Short mmCIF file of C-alpha atoms in Angstrom, two decimals:
data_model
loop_
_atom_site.label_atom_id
_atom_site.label_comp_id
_atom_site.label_asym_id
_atom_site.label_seq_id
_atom_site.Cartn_x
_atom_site.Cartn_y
_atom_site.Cartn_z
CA UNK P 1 4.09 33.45 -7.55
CA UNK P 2 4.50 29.48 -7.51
CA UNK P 3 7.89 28.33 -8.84
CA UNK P 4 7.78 26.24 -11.42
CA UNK P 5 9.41 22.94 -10.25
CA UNK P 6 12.59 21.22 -12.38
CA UNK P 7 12.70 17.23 -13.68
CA UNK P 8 15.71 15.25 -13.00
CA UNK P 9 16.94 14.45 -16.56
CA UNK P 10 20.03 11.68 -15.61
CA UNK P 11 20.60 13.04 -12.22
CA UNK P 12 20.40 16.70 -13.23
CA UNK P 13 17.64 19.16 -12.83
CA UNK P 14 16.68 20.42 -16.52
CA UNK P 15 13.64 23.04 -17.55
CA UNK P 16 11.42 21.75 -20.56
CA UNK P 17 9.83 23.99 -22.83
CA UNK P 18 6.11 23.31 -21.17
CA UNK P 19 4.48 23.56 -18.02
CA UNK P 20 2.18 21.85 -16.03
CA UNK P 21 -0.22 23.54 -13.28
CA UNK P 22 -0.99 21.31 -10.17
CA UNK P 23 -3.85 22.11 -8.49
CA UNK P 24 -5.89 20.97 -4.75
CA UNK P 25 -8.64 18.45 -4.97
CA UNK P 26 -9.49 20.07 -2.30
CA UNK P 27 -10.04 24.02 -2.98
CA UNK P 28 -8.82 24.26 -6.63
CA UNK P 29 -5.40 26.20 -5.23
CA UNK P 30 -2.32 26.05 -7.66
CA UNK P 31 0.27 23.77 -5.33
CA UNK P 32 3.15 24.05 -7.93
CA UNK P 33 3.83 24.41 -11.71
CA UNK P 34 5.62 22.05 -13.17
CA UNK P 35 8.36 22.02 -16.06
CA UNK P 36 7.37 19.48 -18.73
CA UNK P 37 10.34 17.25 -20.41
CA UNK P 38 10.26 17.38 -24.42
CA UNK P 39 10.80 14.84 -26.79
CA UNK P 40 14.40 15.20 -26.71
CA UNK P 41 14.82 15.02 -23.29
CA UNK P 42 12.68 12.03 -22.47
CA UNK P 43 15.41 10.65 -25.43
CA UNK P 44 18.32 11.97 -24.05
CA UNK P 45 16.87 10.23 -20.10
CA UNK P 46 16.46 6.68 -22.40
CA UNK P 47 19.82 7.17 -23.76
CA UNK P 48 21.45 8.14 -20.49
CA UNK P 49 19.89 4.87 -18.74
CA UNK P 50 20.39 2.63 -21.51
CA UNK P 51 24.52 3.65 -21.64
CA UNK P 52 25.07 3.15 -18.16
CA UNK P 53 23.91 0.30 -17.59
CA UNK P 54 27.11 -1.74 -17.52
CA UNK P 55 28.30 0.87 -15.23
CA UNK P 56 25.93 0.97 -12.83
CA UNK P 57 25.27 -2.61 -12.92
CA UNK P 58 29.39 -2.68 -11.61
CA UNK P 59 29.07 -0.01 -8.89
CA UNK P 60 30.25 -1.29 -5.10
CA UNK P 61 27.33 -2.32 -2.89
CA UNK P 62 28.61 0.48 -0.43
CA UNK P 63 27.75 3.67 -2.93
CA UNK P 64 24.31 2.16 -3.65
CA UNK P 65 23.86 1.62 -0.08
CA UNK P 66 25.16 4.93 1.25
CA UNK P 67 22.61 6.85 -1.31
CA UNK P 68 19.90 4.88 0.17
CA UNK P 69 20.77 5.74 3.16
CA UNK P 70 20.89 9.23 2.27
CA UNK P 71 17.61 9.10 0.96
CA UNK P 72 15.92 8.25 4.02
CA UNK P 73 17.70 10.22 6.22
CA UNK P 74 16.74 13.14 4.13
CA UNK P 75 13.18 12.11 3.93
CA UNK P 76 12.89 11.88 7.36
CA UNK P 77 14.37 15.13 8.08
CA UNK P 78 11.86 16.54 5.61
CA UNK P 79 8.68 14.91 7.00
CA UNK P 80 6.74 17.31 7.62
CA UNK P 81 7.70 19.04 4.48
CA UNK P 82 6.74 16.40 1.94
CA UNK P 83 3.72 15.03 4.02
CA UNK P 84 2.35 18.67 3.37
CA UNK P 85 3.13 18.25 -0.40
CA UNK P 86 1.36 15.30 -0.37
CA UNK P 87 -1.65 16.38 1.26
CA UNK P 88 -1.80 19.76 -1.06
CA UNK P 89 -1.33 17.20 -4.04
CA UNK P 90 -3.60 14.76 -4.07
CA UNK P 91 -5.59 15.92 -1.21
CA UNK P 92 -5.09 12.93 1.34
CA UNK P 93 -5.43 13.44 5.09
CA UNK P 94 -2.19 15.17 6.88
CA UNK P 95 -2.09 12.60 9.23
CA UNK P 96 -2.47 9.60 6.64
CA UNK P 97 0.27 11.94 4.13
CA UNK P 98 2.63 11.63 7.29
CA UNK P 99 2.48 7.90 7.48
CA UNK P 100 3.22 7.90 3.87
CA UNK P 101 6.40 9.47 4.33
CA UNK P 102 7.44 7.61 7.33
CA UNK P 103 6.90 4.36 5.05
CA UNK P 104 9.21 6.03 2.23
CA UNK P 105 11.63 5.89 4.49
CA UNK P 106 11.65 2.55 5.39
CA UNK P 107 11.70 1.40 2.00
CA UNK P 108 14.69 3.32 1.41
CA UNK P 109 16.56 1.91 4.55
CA UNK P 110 15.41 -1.74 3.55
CA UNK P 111 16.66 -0.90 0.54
CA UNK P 112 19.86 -0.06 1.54
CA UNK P 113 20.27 -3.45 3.94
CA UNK P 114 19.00 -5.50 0.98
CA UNK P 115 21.64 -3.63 -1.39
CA UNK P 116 24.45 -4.95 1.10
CA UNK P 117 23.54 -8.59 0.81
CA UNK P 118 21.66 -9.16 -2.84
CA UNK P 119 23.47 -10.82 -5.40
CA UNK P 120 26.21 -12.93 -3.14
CA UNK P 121 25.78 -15.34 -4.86
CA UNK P 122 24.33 -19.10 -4.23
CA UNK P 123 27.04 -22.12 -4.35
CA UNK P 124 25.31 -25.23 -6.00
CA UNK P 125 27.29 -29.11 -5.87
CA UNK P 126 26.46 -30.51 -9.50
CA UNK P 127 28.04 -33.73 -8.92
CA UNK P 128 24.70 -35.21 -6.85
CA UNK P 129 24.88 -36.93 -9.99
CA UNK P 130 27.72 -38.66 -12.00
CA UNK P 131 27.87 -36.29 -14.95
CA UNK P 132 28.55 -33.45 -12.50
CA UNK P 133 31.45 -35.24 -10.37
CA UNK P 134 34.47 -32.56 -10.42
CA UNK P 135 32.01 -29.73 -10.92
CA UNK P 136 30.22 -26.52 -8.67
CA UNK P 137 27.76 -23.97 -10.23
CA UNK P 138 27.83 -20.42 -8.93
CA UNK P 139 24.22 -18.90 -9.48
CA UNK P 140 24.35 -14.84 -9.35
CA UNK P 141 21.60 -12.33 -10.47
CA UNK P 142 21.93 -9.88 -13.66
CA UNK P 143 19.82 -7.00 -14.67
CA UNK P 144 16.96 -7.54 -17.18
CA UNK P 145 17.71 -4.18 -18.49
CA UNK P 146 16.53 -0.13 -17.54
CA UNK P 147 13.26 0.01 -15.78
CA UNK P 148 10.66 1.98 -16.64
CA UNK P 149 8.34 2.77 -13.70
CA UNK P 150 4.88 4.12 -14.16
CA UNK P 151 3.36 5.19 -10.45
CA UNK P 152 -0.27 5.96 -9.47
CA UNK P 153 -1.22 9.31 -7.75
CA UNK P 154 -2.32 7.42 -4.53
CA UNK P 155 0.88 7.15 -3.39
CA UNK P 156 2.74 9.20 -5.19
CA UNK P 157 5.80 9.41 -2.86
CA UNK P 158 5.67 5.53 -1.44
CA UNK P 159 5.01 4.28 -4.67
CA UNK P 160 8.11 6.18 -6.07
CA UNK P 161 10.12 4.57 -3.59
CA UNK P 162 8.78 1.23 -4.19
CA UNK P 163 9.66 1.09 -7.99
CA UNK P 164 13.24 3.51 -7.31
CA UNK P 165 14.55 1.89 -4.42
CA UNK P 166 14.98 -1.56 -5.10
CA UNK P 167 16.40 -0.57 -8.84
CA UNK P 168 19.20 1.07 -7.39
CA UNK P 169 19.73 -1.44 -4.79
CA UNK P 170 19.95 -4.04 -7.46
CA UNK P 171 22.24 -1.65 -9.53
CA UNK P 172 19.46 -1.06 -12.56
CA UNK P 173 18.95 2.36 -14.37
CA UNK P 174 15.26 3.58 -13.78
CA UNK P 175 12.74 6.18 -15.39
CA UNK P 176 10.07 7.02 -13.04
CA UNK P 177 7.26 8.03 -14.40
CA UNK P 178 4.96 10.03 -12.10
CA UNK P 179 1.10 10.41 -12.26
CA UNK P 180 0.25 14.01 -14.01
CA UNK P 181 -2.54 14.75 -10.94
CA UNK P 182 0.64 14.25 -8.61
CA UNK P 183 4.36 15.14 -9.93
CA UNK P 184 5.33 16.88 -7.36
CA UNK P 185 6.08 14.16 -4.41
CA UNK P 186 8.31 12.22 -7.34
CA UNK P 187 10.10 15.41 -8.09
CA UNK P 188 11.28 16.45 -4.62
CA UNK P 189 12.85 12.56 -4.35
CA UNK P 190 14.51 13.52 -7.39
CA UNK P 191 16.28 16.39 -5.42
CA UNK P 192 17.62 13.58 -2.66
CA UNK P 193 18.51 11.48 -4.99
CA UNK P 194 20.60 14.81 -6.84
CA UNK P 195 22.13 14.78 -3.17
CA UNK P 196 24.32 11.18 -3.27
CA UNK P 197 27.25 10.06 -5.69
CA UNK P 198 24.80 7.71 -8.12
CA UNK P 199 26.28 7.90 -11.49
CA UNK P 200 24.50 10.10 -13.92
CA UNK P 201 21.87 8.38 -16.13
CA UNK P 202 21.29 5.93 -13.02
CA UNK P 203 17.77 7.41 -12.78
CA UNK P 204 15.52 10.35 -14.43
CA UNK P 205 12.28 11.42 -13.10
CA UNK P 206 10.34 12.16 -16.01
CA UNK P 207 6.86 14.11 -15.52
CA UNK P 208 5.18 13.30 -18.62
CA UNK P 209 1.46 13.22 -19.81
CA UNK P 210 -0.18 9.58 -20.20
CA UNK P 211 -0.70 10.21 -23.76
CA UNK P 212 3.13 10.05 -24.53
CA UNK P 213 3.48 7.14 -21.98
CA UNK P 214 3.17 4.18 -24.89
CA UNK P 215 6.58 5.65 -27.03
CA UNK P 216 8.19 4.70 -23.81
CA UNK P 217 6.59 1.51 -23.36
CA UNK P 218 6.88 0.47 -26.54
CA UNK P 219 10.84 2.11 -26.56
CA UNK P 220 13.02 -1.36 -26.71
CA UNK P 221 15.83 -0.13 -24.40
CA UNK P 222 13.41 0.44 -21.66
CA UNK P 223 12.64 -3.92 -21.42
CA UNK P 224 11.31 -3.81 -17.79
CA UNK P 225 7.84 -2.35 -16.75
CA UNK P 226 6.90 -1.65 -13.39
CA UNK P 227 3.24 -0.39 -12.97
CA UNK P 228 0.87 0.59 -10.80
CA UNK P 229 -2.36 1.66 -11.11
CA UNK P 230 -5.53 0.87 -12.81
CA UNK P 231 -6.17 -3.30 -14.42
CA UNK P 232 -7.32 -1.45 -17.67
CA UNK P 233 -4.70 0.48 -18.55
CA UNK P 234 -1.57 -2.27 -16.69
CA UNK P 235 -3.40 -5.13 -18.91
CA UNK P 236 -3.35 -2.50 -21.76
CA UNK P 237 0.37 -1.98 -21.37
CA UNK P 238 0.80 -5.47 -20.83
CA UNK P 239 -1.02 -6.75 -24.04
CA UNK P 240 1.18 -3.87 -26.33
CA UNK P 241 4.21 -5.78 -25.02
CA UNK P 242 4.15 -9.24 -24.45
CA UNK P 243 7.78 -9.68 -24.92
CA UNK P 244 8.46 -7.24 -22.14
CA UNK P 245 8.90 -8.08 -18.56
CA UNK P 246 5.58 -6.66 -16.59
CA UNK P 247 5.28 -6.17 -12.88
CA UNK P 248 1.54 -4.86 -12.70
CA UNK P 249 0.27 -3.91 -9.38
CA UNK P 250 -3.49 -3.20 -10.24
CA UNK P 251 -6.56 -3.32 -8.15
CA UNK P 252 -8.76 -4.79 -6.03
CA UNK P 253 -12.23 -4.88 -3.85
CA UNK P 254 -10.42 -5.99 -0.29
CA UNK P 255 -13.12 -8.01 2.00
CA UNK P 256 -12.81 -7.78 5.62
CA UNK P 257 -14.41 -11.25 6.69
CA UNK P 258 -15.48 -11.59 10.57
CA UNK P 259 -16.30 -15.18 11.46
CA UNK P 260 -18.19 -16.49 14.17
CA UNK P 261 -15.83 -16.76 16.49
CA UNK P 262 -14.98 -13.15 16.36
CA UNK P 263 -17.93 -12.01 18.89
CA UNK P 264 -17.58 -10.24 21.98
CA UNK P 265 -18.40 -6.60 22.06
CA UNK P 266 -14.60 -5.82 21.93
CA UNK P 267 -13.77 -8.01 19.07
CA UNK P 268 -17.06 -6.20 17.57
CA UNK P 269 -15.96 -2.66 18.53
CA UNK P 270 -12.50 -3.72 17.45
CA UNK P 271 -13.56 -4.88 13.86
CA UNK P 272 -16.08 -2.09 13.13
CA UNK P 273 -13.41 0.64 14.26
CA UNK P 274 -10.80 -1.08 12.08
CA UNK P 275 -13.56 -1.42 9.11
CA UNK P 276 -14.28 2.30 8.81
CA UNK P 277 -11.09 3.34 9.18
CA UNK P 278 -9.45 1.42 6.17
CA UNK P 279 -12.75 1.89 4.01
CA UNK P 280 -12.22 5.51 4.25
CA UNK P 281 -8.65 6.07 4.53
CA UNK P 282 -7.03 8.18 1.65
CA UNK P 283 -10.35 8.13 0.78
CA UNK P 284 -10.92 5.17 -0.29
CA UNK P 285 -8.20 5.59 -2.89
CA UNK P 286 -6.21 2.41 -2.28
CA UNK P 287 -6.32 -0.92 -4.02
CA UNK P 288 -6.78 -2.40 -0.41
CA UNK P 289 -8.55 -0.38 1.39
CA UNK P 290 -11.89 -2.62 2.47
CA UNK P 291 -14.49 -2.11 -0.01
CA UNK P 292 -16.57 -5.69 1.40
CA UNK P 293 -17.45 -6.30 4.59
CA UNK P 294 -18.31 -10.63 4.73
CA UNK P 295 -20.18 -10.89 8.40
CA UNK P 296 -21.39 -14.16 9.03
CA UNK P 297 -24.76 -14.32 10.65
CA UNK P 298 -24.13 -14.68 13.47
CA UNK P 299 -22.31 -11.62 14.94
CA UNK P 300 -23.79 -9.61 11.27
CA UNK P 301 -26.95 -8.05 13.68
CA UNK P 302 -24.41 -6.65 16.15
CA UNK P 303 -21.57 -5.75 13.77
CA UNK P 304 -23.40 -3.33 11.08
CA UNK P 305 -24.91 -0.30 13.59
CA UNK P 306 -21.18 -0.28 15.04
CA UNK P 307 -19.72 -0.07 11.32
CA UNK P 308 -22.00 2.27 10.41
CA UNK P 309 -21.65 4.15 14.10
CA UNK P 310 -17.65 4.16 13.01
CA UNK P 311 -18.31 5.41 9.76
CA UNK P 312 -20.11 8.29 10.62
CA UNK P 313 -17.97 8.95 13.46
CA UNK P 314 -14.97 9.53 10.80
CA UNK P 315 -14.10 13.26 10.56
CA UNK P 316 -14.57 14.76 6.77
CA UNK P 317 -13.02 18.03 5.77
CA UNK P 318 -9.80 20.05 4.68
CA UNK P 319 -6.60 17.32 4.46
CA UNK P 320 -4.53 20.38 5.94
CA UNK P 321 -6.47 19.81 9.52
CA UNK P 322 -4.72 17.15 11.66
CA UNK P 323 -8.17 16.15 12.59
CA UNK P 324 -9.48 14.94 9.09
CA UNK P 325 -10.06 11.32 8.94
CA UNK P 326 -10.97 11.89 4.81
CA UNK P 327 -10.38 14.36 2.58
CA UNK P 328 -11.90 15.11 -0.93
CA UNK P 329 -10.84 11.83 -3.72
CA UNK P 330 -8.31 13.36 -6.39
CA UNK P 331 -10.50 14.95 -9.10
CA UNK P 332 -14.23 15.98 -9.16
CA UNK P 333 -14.92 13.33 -11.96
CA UNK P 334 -13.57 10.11 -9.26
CA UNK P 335 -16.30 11.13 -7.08
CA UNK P 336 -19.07 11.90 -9.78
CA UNK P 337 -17.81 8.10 -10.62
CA UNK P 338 -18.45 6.59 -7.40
CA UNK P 339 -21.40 8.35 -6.65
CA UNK P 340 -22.89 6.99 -10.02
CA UNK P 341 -21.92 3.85 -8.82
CA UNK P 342 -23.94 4.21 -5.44
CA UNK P 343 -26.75 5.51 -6.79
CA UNK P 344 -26.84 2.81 -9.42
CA UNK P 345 -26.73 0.13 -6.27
CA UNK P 346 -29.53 2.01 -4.94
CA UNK P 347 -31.69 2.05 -7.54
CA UNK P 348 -30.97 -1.88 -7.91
CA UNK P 349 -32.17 -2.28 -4.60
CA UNK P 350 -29.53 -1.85 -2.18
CA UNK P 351 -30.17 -0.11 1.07
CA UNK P 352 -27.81 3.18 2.07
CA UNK P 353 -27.34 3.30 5.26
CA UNK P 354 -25.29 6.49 5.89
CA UNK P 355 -23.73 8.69 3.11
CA UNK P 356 -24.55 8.58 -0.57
CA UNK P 357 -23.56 12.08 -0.91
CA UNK P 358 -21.46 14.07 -3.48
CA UNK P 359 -19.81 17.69 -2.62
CA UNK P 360 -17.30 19.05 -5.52
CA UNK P 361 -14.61 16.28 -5.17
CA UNK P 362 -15.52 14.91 -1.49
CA UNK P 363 -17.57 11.82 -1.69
CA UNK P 364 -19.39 11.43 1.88
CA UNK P 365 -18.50 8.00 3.65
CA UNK P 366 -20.94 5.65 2.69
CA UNK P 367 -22.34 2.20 3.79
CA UNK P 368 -24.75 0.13 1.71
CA UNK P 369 -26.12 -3.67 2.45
CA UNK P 370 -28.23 -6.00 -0.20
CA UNK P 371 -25.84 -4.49 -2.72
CA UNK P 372 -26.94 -6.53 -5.89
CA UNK P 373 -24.29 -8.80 -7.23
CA UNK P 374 -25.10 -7.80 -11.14
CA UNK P 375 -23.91 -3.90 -10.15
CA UNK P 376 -20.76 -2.00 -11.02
CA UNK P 377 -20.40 -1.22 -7.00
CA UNK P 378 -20.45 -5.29 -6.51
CA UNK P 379 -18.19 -6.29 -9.76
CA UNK P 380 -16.06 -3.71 -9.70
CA UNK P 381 -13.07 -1.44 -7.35
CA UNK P 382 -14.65 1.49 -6.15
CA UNK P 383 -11.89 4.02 -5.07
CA UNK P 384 -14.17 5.87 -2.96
CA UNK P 385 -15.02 5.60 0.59
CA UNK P 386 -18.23 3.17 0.19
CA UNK P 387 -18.20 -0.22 1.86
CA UNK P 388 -21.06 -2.46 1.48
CA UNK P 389 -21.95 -5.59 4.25
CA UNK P 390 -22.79 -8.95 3.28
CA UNK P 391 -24.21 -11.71 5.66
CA UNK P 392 -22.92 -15.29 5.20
CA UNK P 393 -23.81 -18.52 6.89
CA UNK P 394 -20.59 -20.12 7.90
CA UNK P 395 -16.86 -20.32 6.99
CA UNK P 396 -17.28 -22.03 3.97
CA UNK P 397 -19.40 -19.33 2.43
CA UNK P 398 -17.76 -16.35 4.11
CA UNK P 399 -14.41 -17.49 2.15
CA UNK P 400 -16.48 -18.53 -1.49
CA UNK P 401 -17.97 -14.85 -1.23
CA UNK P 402 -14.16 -13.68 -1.21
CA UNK P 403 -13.25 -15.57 -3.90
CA UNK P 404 -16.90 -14.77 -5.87
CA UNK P 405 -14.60 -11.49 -7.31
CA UNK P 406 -12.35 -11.10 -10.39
CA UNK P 407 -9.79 -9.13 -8.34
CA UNK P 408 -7.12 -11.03 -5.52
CA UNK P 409 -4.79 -9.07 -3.64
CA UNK P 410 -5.80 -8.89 -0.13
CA UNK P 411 -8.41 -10.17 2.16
CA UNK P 412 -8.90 -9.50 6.17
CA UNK P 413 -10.26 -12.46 8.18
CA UNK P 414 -11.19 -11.71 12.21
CA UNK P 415 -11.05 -14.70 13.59
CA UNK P 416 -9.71 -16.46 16.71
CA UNK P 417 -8.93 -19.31 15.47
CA UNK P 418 -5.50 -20.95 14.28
CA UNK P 419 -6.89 -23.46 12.78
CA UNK P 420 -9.29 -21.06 10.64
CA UNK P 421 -6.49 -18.68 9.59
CA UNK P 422 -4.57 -21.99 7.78
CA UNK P 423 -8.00 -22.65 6.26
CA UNK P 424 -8.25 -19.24 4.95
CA UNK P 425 -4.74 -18.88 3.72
CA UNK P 426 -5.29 -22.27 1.87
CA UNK P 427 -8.70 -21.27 0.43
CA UNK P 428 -8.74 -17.69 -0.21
CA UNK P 429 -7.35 -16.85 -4.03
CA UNK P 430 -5.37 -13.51 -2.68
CA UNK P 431 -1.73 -12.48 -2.47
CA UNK P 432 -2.26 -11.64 1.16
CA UNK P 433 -4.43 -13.05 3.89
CA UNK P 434 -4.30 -10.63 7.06
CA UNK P 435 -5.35 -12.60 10.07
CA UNK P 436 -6.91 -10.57 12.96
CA UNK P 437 -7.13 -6.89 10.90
CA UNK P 438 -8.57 -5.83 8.02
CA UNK P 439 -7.12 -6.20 4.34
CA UNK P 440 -4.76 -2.91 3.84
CA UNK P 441 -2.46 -4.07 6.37
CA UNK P 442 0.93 -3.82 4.47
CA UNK P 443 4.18 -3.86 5.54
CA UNK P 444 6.94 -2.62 2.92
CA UNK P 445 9.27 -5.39 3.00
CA UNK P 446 7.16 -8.26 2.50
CA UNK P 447 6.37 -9.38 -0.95
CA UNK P 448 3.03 -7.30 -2.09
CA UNK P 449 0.83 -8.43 -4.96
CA UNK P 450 -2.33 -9.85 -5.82
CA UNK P 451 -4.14 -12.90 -7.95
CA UNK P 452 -6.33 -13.56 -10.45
CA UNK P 453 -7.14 -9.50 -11.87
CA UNK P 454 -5.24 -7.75 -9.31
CA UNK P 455 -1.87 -7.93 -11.08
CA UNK P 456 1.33 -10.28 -11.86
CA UNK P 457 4.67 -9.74 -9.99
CA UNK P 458 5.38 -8.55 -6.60
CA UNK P 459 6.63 -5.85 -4.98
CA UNK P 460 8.32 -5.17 -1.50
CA UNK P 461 12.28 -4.58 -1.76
CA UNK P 462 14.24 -8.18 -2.09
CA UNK P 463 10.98 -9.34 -4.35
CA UNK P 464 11.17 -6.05 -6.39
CA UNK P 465 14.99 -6.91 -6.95
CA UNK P 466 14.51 -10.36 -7.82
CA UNK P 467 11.65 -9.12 -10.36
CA UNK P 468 14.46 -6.58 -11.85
CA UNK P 469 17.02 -9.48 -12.75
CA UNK P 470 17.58 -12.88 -13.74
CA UNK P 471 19.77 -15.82 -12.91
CA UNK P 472 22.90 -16.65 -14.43
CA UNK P 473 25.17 -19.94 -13.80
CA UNK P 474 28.55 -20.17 -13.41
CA UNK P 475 29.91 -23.67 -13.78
CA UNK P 476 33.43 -23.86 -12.39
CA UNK P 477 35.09 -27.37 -13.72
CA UNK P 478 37.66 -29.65 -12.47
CA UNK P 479 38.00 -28.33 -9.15
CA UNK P 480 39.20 -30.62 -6.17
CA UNK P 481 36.07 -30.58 -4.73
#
């Protein structure tokens, strides 16, 4: 018999009075039942958050610091542990579920060096001009208030980290918010977190259905909104509020673009290994993975029988086997969505070259070319393992069929040349430009966010903190400066 799994109501585990199954995308198995908070709980979290804030806000950098640290200790201890939960969860590869975890960790330890030196404090001379003579501002950061963090079943333990992490570093209260297809990641960093001396109230972990997720957007003592996930529903949340502060990480198409210069057979073999890898990983199911491929034509003849050699060469099949390259998508309806989506590219006129197949919730790996630019598959972010190759004559157009795209948050260029990197970092309307790789490069601590559809804000730990507060000025006068 499963046990049913506690939420941390202000640092303490509490039962609810319903539950919530979690099941396998993979086979359908029950992974763990969860307790469900009720209306007075979720209250009693708000209230919790909202009264501590002064508190927290006052806490030594060393306690904050030394939980982090705890955190990923503890999370690195438990790798193999939560990697499995993971995969059982929301079905991604062991191997990529792993990786997750090992990138938790490092968010926690940056975390806990960025905890150690935020807020010193930046020393400003005023009397540049006349009217300041005799005067020196002091500019520190204050909270904007109790964050309420809203995380995508993706990465449901990364993600976590990414919106709890840098709120305790920057002393501000959170409620996570976990995705209902994946509580259970969120829920066992709520037992580390139990672990370390953080005031109660600090942080809750809240497991709630979407469908009671605008009382606590709309709740006024919750003023900060971190989200992640989907542009309809962040611009949704966005829109309800306007005078809330929004961090939205939403999606995107990510195009790969390999330039001319890019065009020996190892560059070739490097790109298309790279290309299939990062269309297909989690299965497709991240806001970078590379859903374009932008070849121009002169390398495009050579580059798309490796690609789709690459492709087919990834291993499909149960996430619990260390050799799975992709796994089933999250729910039987994401991959009857993409595979409408194919088939409607097809029927436009595109050509398939490998894939195009549905079984249960696994969507085959899939390569198309000619896609038609009026079709959901071309306007759209898939979430599926489908890629689709496009042949460009020069630079120029490689980087105006990037930008031809509502979304911006990363873009891949393989290329050589120096000079052509600072061209493409200039011209290409993304938050990221990853020379030499593909687009779903990330690294944890760098700031991470997109353009144009793809969101507002960014993440990564010092950014995340800076998004969390605001500056205030001290003016010290009459000093014998």
């Amino acid at each position: 018999m499963t046990s049913v799994h506690s939420f941390w109501l202000a640092g303490r585990a509490a039962e609810g009075d319903s539950t919530l199954d979690v099941t396998s995308p993979w086979d359908g198995r029950l992974v763990g039942t969860v307790s469900v908070p009720t209306d007075a709980q979720v209250e009693e979290a708000v209230a919790a958050a909202y009264a501590i804030q002064d508190e927290f806000a006052a806490t030594p950098a060393h306690l904050r610091a030394a939980a982090l640290d705890h955190v990923a200790r503890r999370l690195a201890e438990r790798t193999e542990e939560m990697a499995r939960l993971i995969s059982a969860e929301n079905g991604k590869p062991i191997k990529w579920a792993r990786g997750e975890v090992g990138r938790a960790v490092s968010v926690f330890r940056f975390a806990s060096e960025e905890a150690r030196r935020f807020n010193s404090g930046d020393a400003q001379r005023l009397d540049t001009d006349l009217g300041g003579q005799g005067r020196l501002a002091l500019i520190r950061r204050f909270s904007k208030g109790v964050v309420l963090g809203i995380t995508p079943f993706n990465f449901p333990l990364n993600q976590g980290a990414h919106k709890v992490a840098p709120a305790i570093a920057a002393g501000v209260p959170i409620i996570l918010k976990p995705a209902p297809n994946t509580p259970l990641s969120g829920l066992l960093l709520g037992d580390l977190l139990a672990e370390t001396d953080l005031p109660a109230g600090s942080w809750s972990i809240l497991p709630v259905s979407n469908d009671r997720m605008p009382a606590l957007v709309q709740d006024e003592r919750l003023p900060v909104i971190s989200f992640t996930g989907s542009e309809k529903v962040g611009y949704a949340i966005m829109d309800s509020v306007p005078r809330k502060h929004c961090t939205l990480e939403l999606g995107g198409n990510g195009a790969a673009v390999v330039l001319a210069d890019w065009a020996s057979d190892e560059d070739l073999d490097r790109a298309a290994t790279r290309i299939a890898t990062y269309s297909n990983y989690q299965g497709g199911q991240s806001c970078i993975s590379v859903q374009r491929v932008i070849a121009d034509a002169s390398v495009y003849d050579r580059l798309l029988p490796r690609i789709v050699a690459a492709v087919e060469a990834q291993v499909t099949g149960d996430p619990s086997d260390d050799r799975t390259d992709v796994g089933p998508l999250v729910s039987e309806d994401a991959a009857k969505r993409v595979e409408t989506w194919v088939d409607e590219a097809v029927a436009a006129g595109a050509e398939l070259h490998t894939g195009g197949t549905r079984d249960g919730a696994s969507y085959a790996p899939t390569v198309l070319t000619g896609v038609p630019t009026d079709t959901t598959l071309a306007c759209e972010e898939v979430f599926g393992p489908v890629l689709t190759v496009t042949k460009v004559a020069g630079e120029a157009e490689a980087f105006a069929a990037v930008n031809d795209s509502k979304y911006g948050l990363h873009a891949g260029v393989f290329t050589h040349d120096v000079q052509a990197a600072f061209r493409a970092h200039r011209a290409l309307e993304v938050g990221g430009v990853i020379i030499g790789d593909v687009p779903s490069y990330r690294a944890d601590q760098m700031p991470y966010g997109g353009a144009k559809q793809s969101g507002v804000g960014r993440e990564g730990l010092k950014f995340a903190m800076e998004d969390y507060t605001y500056e205030r000025v001290l003016v010290l006068t009459d000093l014998a400066l």
